[in-house]
Structure formats: C-alpha cells, structure tokens
Short mmCIF file of C-alpha atoms in Angstrom, two decimals:
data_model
loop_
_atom_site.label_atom_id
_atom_site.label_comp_id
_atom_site.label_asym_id
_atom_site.label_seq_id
_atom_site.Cartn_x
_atom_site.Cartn_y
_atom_site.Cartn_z
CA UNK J 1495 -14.51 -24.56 -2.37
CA UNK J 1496 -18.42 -22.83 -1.35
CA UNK J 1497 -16.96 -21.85 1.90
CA UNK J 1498 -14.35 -19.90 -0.32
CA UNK J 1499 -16.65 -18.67 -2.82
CA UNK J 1500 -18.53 -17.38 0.01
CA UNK J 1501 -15.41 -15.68 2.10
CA UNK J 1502 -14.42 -13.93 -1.53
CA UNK J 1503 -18.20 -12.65 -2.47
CA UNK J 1504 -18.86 -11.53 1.37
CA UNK J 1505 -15.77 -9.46 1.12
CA UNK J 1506 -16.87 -8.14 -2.53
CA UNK J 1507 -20.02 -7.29 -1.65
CA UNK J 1508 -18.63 -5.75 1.41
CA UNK J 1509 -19.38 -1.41 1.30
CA UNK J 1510 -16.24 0.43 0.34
CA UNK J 1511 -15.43 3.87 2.07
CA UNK J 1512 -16.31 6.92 1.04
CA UNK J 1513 -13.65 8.92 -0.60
CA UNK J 1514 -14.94 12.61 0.18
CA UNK J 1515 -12.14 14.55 -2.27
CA UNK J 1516 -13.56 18.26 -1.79
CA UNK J 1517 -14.46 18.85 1.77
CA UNK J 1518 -15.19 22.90 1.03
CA UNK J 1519 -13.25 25.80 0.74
CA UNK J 1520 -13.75 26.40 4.94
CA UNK J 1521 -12.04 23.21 5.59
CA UNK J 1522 -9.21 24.06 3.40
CA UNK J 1523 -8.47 27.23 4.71
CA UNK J 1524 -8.60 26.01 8.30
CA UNK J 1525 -6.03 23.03 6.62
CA UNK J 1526 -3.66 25.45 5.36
CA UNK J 1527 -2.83 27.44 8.21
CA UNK J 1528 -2.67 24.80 10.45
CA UNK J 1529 0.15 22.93 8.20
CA UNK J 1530 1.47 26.25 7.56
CA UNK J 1531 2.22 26.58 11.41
CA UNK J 1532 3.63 23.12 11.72
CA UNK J 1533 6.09 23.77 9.72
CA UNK J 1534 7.17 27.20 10.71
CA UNK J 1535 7.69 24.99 14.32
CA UNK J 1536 9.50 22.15 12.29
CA UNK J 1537 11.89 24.60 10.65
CA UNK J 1538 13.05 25.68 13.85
CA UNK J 1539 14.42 22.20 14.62
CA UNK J 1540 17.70 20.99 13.62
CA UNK J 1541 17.82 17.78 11.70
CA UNK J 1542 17.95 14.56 13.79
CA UNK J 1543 19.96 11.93 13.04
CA UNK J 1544 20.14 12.84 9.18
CA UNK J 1545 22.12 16.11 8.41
CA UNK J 1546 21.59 15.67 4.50
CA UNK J 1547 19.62 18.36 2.52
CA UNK J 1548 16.65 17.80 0.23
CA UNK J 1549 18.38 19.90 -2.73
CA UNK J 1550 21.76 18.55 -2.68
CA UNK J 1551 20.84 15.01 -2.78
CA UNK J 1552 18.44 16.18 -5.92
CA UNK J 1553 21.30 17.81 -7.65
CA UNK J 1554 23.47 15.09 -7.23
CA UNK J 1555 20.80 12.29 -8.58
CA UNK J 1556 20.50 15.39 -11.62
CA UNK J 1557 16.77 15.65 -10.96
CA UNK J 1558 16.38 19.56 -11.23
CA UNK J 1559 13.61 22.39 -9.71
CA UNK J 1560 11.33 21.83 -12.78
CA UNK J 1561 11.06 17.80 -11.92
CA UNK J 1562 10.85 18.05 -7.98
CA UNK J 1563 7.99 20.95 -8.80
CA UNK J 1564 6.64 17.97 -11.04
CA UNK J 1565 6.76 15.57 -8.17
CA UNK J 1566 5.10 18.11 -6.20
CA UNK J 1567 2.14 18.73 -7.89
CA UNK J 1568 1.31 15.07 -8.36
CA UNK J 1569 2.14 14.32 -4.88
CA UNK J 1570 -0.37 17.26 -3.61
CA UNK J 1571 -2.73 15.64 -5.87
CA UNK J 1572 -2.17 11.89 -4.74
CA UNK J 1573 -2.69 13.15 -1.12
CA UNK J 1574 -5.98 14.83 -2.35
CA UNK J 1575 -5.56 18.59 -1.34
CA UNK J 1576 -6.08 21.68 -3.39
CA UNK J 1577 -3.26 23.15 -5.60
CA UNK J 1578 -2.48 25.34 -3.50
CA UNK J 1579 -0.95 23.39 -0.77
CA UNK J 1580 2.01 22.53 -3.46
CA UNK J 1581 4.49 25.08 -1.40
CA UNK J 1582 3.82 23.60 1.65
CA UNK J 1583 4.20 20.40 0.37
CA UNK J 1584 7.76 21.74 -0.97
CA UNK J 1585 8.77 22.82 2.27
CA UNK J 1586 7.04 19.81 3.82
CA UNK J 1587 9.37 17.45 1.99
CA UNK J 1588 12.75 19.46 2.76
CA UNK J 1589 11.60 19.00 6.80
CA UNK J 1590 11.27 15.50 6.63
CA UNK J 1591 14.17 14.56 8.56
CA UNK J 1592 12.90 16.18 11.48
CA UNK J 1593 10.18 13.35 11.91
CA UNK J 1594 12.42 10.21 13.55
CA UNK J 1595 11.70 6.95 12.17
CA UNK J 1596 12.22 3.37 13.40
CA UNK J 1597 12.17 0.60 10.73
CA UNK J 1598 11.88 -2.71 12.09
CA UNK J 1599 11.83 -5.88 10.53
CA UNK J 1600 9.48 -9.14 11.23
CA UNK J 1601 8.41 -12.53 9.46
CA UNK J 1602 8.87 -11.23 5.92
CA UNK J 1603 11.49 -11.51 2.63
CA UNK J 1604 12.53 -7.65 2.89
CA UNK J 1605 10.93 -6.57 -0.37
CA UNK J 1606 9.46 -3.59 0.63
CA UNK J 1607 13.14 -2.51 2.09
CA UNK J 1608 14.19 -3.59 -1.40
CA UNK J 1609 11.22 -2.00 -2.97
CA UNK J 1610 13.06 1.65 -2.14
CA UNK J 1611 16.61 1.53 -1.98
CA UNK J 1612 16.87 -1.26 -5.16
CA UNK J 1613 17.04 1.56 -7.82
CA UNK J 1614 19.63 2.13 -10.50
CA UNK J 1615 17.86 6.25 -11.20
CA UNK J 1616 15.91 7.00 -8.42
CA UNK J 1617 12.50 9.06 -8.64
CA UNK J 1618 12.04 12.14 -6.44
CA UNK J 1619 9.64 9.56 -3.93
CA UNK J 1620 13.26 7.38 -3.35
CA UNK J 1621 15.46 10.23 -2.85
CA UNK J 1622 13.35 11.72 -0.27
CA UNK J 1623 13.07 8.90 1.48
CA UNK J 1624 16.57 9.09 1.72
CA UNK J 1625 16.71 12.22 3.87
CA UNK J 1626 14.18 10.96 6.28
CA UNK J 1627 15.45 10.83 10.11
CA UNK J 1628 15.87 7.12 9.91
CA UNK J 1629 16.84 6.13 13.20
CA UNK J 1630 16.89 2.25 12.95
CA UNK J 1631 17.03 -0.56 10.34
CA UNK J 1632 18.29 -3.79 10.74
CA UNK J 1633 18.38 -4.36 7.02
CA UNK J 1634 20.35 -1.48 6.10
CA UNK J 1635 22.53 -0.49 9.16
CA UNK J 1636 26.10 -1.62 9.88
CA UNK J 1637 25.77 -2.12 13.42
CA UNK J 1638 25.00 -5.59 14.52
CA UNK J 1639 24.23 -7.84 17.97
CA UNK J 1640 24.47 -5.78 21.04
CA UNK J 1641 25.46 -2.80 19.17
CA UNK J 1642 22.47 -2.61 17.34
CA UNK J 1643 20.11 -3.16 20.39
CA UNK J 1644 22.07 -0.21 22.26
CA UNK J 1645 21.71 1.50 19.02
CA UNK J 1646 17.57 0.85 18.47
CA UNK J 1647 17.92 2.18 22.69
CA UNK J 1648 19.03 5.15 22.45
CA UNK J 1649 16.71 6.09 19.70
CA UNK J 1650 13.82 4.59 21.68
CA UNK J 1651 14.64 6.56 24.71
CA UNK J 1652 15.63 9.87 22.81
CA UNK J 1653 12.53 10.36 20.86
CA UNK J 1654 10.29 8.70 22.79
CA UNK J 1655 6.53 9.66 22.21
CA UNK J 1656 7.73 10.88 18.51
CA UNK J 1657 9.07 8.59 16.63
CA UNK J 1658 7.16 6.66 13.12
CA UNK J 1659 7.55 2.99 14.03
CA UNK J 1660 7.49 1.18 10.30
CA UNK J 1661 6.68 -2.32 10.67
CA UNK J 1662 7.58 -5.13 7.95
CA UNK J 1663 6.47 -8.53 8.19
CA UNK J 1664 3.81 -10.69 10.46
CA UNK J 1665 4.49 -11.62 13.98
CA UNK J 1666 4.41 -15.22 14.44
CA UNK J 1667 2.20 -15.68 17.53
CA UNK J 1668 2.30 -19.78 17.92
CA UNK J 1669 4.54 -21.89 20.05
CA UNK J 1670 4.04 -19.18 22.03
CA UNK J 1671 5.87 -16.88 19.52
CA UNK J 1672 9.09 -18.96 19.35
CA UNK J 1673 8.94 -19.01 15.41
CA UNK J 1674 10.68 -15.48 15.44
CA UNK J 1675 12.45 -14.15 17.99
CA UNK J 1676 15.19 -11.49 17.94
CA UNK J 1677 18.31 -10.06 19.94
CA UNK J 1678 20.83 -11.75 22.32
CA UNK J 1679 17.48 -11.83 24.93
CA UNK J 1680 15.61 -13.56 22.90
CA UNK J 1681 12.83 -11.62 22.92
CA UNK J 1682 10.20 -12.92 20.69
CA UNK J 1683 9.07 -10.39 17.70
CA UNK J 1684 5.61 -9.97 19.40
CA UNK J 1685 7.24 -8.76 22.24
CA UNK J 1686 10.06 -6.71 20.24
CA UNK J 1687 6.63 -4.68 18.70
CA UNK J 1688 4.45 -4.90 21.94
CA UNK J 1689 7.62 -2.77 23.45
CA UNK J 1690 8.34 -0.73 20.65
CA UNK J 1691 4.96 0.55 19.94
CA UNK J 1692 4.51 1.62 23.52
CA UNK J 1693 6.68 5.01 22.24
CA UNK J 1694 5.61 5.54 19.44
CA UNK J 1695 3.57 8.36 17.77
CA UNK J 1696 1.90 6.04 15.48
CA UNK J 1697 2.59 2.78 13.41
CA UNK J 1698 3.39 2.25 10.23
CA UNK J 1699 2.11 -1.80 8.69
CA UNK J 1700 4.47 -1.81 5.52
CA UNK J 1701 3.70 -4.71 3.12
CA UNK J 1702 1.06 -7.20 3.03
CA UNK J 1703 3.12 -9.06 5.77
CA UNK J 1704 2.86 -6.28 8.67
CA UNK J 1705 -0.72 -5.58 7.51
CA UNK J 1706 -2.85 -8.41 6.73
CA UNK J 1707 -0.09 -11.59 7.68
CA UNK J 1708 0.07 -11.92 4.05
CA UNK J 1709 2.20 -15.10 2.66
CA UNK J 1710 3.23 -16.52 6.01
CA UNK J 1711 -0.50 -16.29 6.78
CA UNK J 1712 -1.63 -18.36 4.28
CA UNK J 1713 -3.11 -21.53 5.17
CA UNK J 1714 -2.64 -23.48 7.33
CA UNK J 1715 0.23 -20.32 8.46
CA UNK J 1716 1.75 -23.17 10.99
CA UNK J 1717 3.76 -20.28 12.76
CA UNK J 1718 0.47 -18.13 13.46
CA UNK J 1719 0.93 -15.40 11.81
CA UNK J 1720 -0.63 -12.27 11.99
CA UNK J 1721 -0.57 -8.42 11.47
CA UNK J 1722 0.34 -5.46 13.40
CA UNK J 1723 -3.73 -4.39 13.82
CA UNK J 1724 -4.21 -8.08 15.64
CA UNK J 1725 -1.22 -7.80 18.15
CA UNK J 1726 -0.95 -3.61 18.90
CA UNK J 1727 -3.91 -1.88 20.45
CA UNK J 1728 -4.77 1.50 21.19
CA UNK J 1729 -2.10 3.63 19.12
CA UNK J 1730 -2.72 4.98 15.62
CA UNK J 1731 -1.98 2.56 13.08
CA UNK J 1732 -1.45 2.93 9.21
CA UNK J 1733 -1.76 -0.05 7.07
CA UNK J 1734 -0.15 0.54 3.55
CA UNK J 1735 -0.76 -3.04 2.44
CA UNK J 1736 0.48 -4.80 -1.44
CA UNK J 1737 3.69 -6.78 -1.81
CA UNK J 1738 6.02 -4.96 -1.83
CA UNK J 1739 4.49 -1.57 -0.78
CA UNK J 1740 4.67 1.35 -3.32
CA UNK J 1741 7.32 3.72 -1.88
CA UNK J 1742 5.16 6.51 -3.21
CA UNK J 1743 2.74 5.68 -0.84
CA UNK J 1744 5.22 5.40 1.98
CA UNK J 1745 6.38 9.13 1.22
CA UNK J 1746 2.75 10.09 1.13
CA UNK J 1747 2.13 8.88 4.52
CA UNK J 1748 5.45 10.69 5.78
CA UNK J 1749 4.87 13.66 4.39
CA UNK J 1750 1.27 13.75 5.35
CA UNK J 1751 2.31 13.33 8.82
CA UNK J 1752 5.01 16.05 8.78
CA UNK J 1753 2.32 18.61 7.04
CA UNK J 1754 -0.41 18.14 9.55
CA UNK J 1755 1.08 16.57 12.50
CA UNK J 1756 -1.57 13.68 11.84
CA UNK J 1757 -2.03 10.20 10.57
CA UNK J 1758 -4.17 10.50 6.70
CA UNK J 1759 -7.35 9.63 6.21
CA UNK J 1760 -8.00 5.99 6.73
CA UNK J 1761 -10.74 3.18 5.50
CA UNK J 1762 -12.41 0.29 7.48
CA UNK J 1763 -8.81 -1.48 6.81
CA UNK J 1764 -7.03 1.28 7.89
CA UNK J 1765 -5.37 1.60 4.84
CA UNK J 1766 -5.19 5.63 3.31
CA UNK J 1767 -8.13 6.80 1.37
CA UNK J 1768 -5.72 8.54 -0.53
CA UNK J 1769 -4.01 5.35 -2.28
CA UNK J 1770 -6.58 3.01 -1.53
CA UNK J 1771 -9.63 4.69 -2.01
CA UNK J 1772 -10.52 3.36 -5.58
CA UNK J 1773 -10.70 0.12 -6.88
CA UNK J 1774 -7.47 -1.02 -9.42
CA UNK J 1775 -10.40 -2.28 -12.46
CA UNK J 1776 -11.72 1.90 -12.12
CA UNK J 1777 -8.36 3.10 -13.18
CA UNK J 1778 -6.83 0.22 -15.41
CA UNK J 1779 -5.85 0.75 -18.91
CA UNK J 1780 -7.74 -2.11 -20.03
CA UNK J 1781 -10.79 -1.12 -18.56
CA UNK J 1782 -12.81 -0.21 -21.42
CA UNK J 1783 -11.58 -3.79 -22.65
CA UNK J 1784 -13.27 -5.14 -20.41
CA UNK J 1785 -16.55 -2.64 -21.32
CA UNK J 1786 -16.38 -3.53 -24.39
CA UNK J 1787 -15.98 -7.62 -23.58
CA UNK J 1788 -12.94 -8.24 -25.06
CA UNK J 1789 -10.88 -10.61 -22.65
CA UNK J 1790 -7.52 -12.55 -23.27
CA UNK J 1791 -8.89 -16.00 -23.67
CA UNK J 1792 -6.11 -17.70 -23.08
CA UNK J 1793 -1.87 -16.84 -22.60
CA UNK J 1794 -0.73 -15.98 -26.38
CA UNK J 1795 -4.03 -15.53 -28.09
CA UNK J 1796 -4.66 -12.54 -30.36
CA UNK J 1797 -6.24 -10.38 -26.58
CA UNK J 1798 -3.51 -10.97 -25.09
CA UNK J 1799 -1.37 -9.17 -28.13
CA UNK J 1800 -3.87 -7.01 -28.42
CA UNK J 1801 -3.50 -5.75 -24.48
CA UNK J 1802 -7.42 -6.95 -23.82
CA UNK J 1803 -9.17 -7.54 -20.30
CA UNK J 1804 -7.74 -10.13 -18.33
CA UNK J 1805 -10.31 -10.88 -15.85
CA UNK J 1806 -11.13 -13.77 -17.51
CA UNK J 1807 -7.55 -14.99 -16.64
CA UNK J 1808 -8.17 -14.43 -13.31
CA UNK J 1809 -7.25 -10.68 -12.82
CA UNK J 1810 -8.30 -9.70 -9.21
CA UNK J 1811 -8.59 -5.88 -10.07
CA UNK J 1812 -12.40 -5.27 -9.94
CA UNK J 1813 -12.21 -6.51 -6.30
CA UNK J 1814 -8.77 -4.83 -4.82
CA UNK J 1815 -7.98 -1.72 -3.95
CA UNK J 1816 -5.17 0.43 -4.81
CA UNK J 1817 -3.72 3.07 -6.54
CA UNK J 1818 -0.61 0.84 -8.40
CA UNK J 1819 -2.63 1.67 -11.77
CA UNK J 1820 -1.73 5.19 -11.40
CA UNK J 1821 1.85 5.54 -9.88
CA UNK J 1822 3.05 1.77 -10.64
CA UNK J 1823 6.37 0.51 -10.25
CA UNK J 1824 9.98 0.53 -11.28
CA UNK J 1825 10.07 4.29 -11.32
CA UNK J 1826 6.81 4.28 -12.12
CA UNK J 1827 7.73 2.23 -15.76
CA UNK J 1828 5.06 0.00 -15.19
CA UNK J 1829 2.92 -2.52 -12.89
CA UNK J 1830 1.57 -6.38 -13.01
CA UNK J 1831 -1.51 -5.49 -15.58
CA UNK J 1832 0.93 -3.75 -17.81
CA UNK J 1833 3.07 -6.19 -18.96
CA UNK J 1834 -0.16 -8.49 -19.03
CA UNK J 1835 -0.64 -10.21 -15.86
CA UNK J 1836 -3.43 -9.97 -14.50
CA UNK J 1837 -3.67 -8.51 -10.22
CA UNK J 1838 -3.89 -11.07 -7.78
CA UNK J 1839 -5.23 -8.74 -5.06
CA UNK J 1840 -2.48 -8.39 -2.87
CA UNK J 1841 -3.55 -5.12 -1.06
CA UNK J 1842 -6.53 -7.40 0.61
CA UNK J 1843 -6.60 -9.05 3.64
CA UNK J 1844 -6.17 -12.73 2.83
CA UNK J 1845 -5.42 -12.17 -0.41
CA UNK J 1846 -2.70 -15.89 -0.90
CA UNK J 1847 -5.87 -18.43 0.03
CA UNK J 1848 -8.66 -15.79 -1.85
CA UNK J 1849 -7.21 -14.43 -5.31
CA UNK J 1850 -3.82 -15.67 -6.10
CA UNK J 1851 -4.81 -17.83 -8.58
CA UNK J 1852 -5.62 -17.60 -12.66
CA UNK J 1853 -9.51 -18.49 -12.11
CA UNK J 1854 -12.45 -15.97 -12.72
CA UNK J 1855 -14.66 -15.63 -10.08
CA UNK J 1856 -18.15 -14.77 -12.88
CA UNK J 1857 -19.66 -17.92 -11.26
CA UNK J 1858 -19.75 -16.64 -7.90
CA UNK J 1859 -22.69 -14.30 -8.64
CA UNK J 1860 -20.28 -11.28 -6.90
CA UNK J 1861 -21.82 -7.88 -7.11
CA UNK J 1862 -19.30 -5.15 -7.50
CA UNK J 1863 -18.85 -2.53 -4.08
CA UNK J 1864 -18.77 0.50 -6.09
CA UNK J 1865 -21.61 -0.56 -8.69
CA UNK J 1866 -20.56 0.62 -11.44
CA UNK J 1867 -20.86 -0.49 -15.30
CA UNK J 1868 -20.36 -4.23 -14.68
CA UNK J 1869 -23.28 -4.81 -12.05
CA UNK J 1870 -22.14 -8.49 -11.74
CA UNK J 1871 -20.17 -9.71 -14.01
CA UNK J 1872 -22.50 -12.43 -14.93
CA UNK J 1873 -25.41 -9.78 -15.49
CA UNK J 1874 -22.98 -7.47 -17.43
CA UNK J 1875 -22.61 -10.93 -19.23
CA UNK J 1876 -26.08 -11.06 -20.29
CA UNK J 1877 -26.15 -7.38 -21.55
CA UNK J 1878 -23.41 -7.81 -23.62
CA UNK J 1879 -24.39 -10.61 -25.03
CA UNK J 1880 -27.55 -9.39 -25.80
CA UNK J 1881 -26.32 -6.59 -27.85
CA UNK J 1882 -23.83 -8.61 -29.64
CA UNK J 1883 -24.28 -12.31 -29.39
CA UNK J 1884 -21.26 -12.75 -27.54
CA UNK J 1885 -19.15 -11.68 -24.92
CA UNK J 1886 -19.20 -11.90 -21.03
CA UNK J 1887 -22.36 -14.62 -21.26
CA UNK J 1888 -20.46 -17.04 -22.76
CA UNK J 1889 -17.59 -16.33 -20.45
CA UNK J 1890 -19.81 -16.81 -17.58
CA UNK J 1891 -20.56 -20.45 -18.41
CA UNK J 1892 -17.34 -21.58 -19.51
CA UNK J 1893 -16.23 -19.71 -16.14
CA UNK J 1894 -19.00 -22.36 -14.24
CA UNK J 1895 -18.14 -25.31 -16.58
CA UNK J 1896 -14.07 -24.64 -15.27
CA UNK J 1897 -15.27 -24.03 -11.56
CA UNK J 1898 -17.30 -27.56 -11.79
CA UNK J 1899 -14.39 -29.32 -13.55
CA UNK J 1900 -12.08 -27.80 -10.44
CA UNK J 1901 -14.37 -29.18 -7.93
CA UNK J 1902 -14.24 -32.34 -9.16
CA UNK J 1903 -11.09 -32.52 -9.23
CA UNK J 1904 -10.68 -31.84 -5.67
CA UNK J 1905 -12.70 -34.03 -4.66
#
C-alpha cells in the first residue's frame, strides 16, 4: 500500500507540460500559408480508397452548413489556432480522405472502434470520420483470412511511407508473444506492428490499451502487456489515451495532420497538448464544489442530489488529464462526472492498479502539478476549515482513518 501511495504522489507531483496557446502573430502567419499550400497540393489528389464527399454524407445525416460551420469553429478552437484558420479547417476536413489510414486491432475489447461507429445521430466528428481513406480494419471490413492479409498488402505496399497506422490494444510480449498472434502465419501481434510501423508516416496509440497497456496491463498482466511507445522505436507516435478514446480527439489528430502535414503538439506522454493539456478537476462542473468544500459524502446523500464534489468518493480528476469535461461523450450528451461518478483516471499510464478505485487519496500528502487553489488537498483542508469549521479538514482525517482501516485489512 506505501509503495502505491508513493507510485500515485510521484506521478502527481510530477511537472505537467506547458500548454503555450498564443505563440505570436509571426508564427501564425508562417502557419497559415504553410497549411494553406498543403492543401492546394492535397486538392489536386483524387480520393484514395474512399470516393464519398464531405457534404453529401452531411446532407444525408441532415446536419446543415450552419452546424458543420459550428463544428468548425470549435474544432479550430480545440486544436488551439486562431479564428482564422476556420476555412482551412473547412477545406481541411473535405480532404481527409486523401490521408490513407490503417486501423489495426491488438489485445483490447474494441471500444474505441465502437466508440465511433456505435451512434444512432451522429455528430459532425463521426461523420467525418466516415470519409477518411480507411484502408484496413479488421473490425469493420468484410474480407476475412487470406483475403484480408492480401487486402492489409496491397495497402501496405501502395501507400507505403504515407499511410496513419491507428493502433488499438496492447501487444502481449510474454511467452515470447504467443498470447496474441494473428493471420494464417501466425505472426505474433508484436511482430504484426514491428512490420507495419516500418511504413508508416506516423502511429496512432488509440485507447488506453495501445497507449499505456491499460486493463490487460494491470497487475500481475500475465500476458506482458504493453503499449505501442515500449515495442515501436524511432517513428512519430501519437498517444490519444482514455477508454474508449474520444472520437473528437481522433478527428483532431487527423485533421491536424492533413492541415500541416505534421503530427500535433505532444506532452512528456506523447499525448496532444491540445486535448490533454489541462487537468479534468480545472474544467469540471463541480469544481467550485469542490472550492467551496462541499463533497458527496456518501452514494445517495443530499451532495450527491445536489451534484457536489466527488473527490471524496474517489474522483481521480485533479490528477488526470483530459479534455472529456469539455467535449464528453455520447454526442457530446455527457461524461462519467456528469451523471455523478466520479473519474477514475483512465487517460494515465497505469491508471487500473493507481486510481480505479472509490478511495481519496487526501492522506497521501499529494501536491497538485498545476498548483492551483487546492495546494494539497489536505492544506486546502486546513484553510477551509479554518474559515468555516468544517470542510476538507475533517475529510482529510476520516480520509486517513479509512486508509488505516484498509491497511489493516490487508494485512
């Protein structure tokens, strides 16, 4: 239990990256016309595999100019570039299936394949990934056995050196890999992405599975499991961790790479500043809850009715990062906080053996990475309590009394 408590504050206390959202008006500029160019040369292309066209799959899902424009701005915005990008971003999204992609699929349950094509009235982000030049996916095409390796072949050897290689799921690396192997060779799945990513323009991790090893990780992960970052070296990689991935952040990463030609922006986890750049507990709903120390005591009391903090339940959100507080799920209805439970951190590396559980972590003495109002939560604890007589403080020691009564029951 200290060895944990130690793993979770080291990574807490770990410095976040800097998200630098106004690099100058030179920068910009310089931006601009380089995307501009790129896709002047993109337009020239025909279509690859995908003939379909941006505005006719629009008009027949009845989302009009007036809601793509909507999607545009917020998607210019979500990528952090000025306002005036939003036409290139337009014309960035109706070029998309000019960039081939490869979607192949490891030690995982699917979800993030379900997380975009499971949707009764798609959002603009779902329909566009619909007209991306997607070249291969075991989970969706019809082909099967030999057709389907002469299929994922050809599309190797045709767009070799520019192809978007998405990755789902870990690669089991024990028993010498034999945990997961696929095709009629029997080629293990490190082997199937060791092969495949020697082609590719850069890789796409999808899902806390491809990123991190996520649940088949978790210990004492018997089949080895790990993520693309452990097994690939020396091509570009993109981690969009959280299970499933947001399919907005998918696009984002798309489209980013058809406007500039490049991979985003990336932190120390190679994950994009743009979605995971700021902590979930900055951008809650219930963070000024948690300012004010209310907290759901327990499942069904008067907080919880009430929508308070749930970090006292265990929420994970003042030490993950991501941006599913802003463009959520389900069509962007809602996400885990908002129907009142609380994150359990799956956008970190780890995150099954560190924070899926319903215990606070106030005992650990964990300084936030962004600072911020809280400080610790046990010192915020103290503040509060000294201008009202409760709060946080008395959180804190029925958080220790709970953390003692845990360790002795493992022991």
């Amino acid at each position: 239990m200290t060895d944990k408590r130690e793993a979770v504050k080291k990574l807490f206390t770990a410095k976040s990256s800097r998200v630098e959202t106004n690099k100058g008006d030179v920068y910009y500029q310089r931006l601009y016309a380089q995307c501009k160019k790129r896709i002047e040369a993109l337009k020239t292309l025909e279509p690859f595999g995908n003939k379909l066209e941006l505005q006719d799959l629009l008009s027949e899902e009845g989302v009009d100019r007036r809601d793509f424009m909507k999607w545009v701005s917020a998607t210019t915005a979500m990528l952090m570039l000025p306002s005036f990008f939003e036409p290139l971003v337009a014309e960035a999204a109706e070029v998309m299936n000019r960039v081939p992609v490869i979607w192949i699929e490891l030690q995982d349950c699917a979800g993030n394949s379900e997380a975009f094509i499971r949707s009764d009235g798609p959002k603009v982000d779902e329909i566009i990934l619909e007209i991306i030049s997607l070249e291969f996916q075991e989970t969706l095409m019809a082909a099967a056995g030999h057709q389907a390796e002469a299929q994922l072949h050809d599309a190797v050897e045709t767009f070799k050196g520019k192809y978007l290689l998405f990755v789902e799921g870990s690669i089991p690396t024990a028993m010498n890999g034999f945990y997961g192997t696929i095709g009629p060779s029997g080629e293990t799945f490190e082997e199937h992405l060791t092969r495949l990513s020697k082609d590719a323009a850069a890789i796409v991790a999808v899902g806390s599975c491809a990123t991190f090893g996520g649940v088949p990780a978790a210990a004492p992960n018997p089949t080895g499991a790990k993520g693309v970052m452990d097994i690939v070296k020396g091509k570009p990689i993109i981690n969009i961790p959280a299970c499933p991935a947001n399919p907005a952040n998918m696009v984002g990463v798309i489209l980013h790479y058809v406007l500039t030609g490049q991979i985003p922006e990336l932190d120390s986890l190679l994950r994009p500043k743009f979605a995971f750049g700021y902590r979930i507990h900055d951008n809650c709903e219930r963070r000024a809850h948690f300012d004010a120390g209310e907290f759901v005591e327990e499942w069904g009391d008067e907080g919880a009715k009430n929508n308070f903090c749930l970090y006292k339940m265990g929420c994970k959100g003042p030490m993950t990062f991501n941006n599913c507080s802003i463009v959520r799920y389900n069509e962007g209805v809602n996400w885990p906080i908002g129907v009142g439970r609380g994150c359990i951190g799956c956008s970190e590396p780890d995150f099954w053996d560190k924070y899926a559980y319903e215990r606070p972590m106030a005992d650990a003495n964990i300084k936030a990475p962004t600072g911020g109002v809280e400080k610790t939560v046990d010192e915020f604890g103290l503040g509060v309590l000294t201008a009202t007589a409760v709060g946080i403080g008395i959180h804190a020691a029925a958080s220790a009394l709970a953390g003692k009564k845990s360790d002795e029951g493992e022991k």
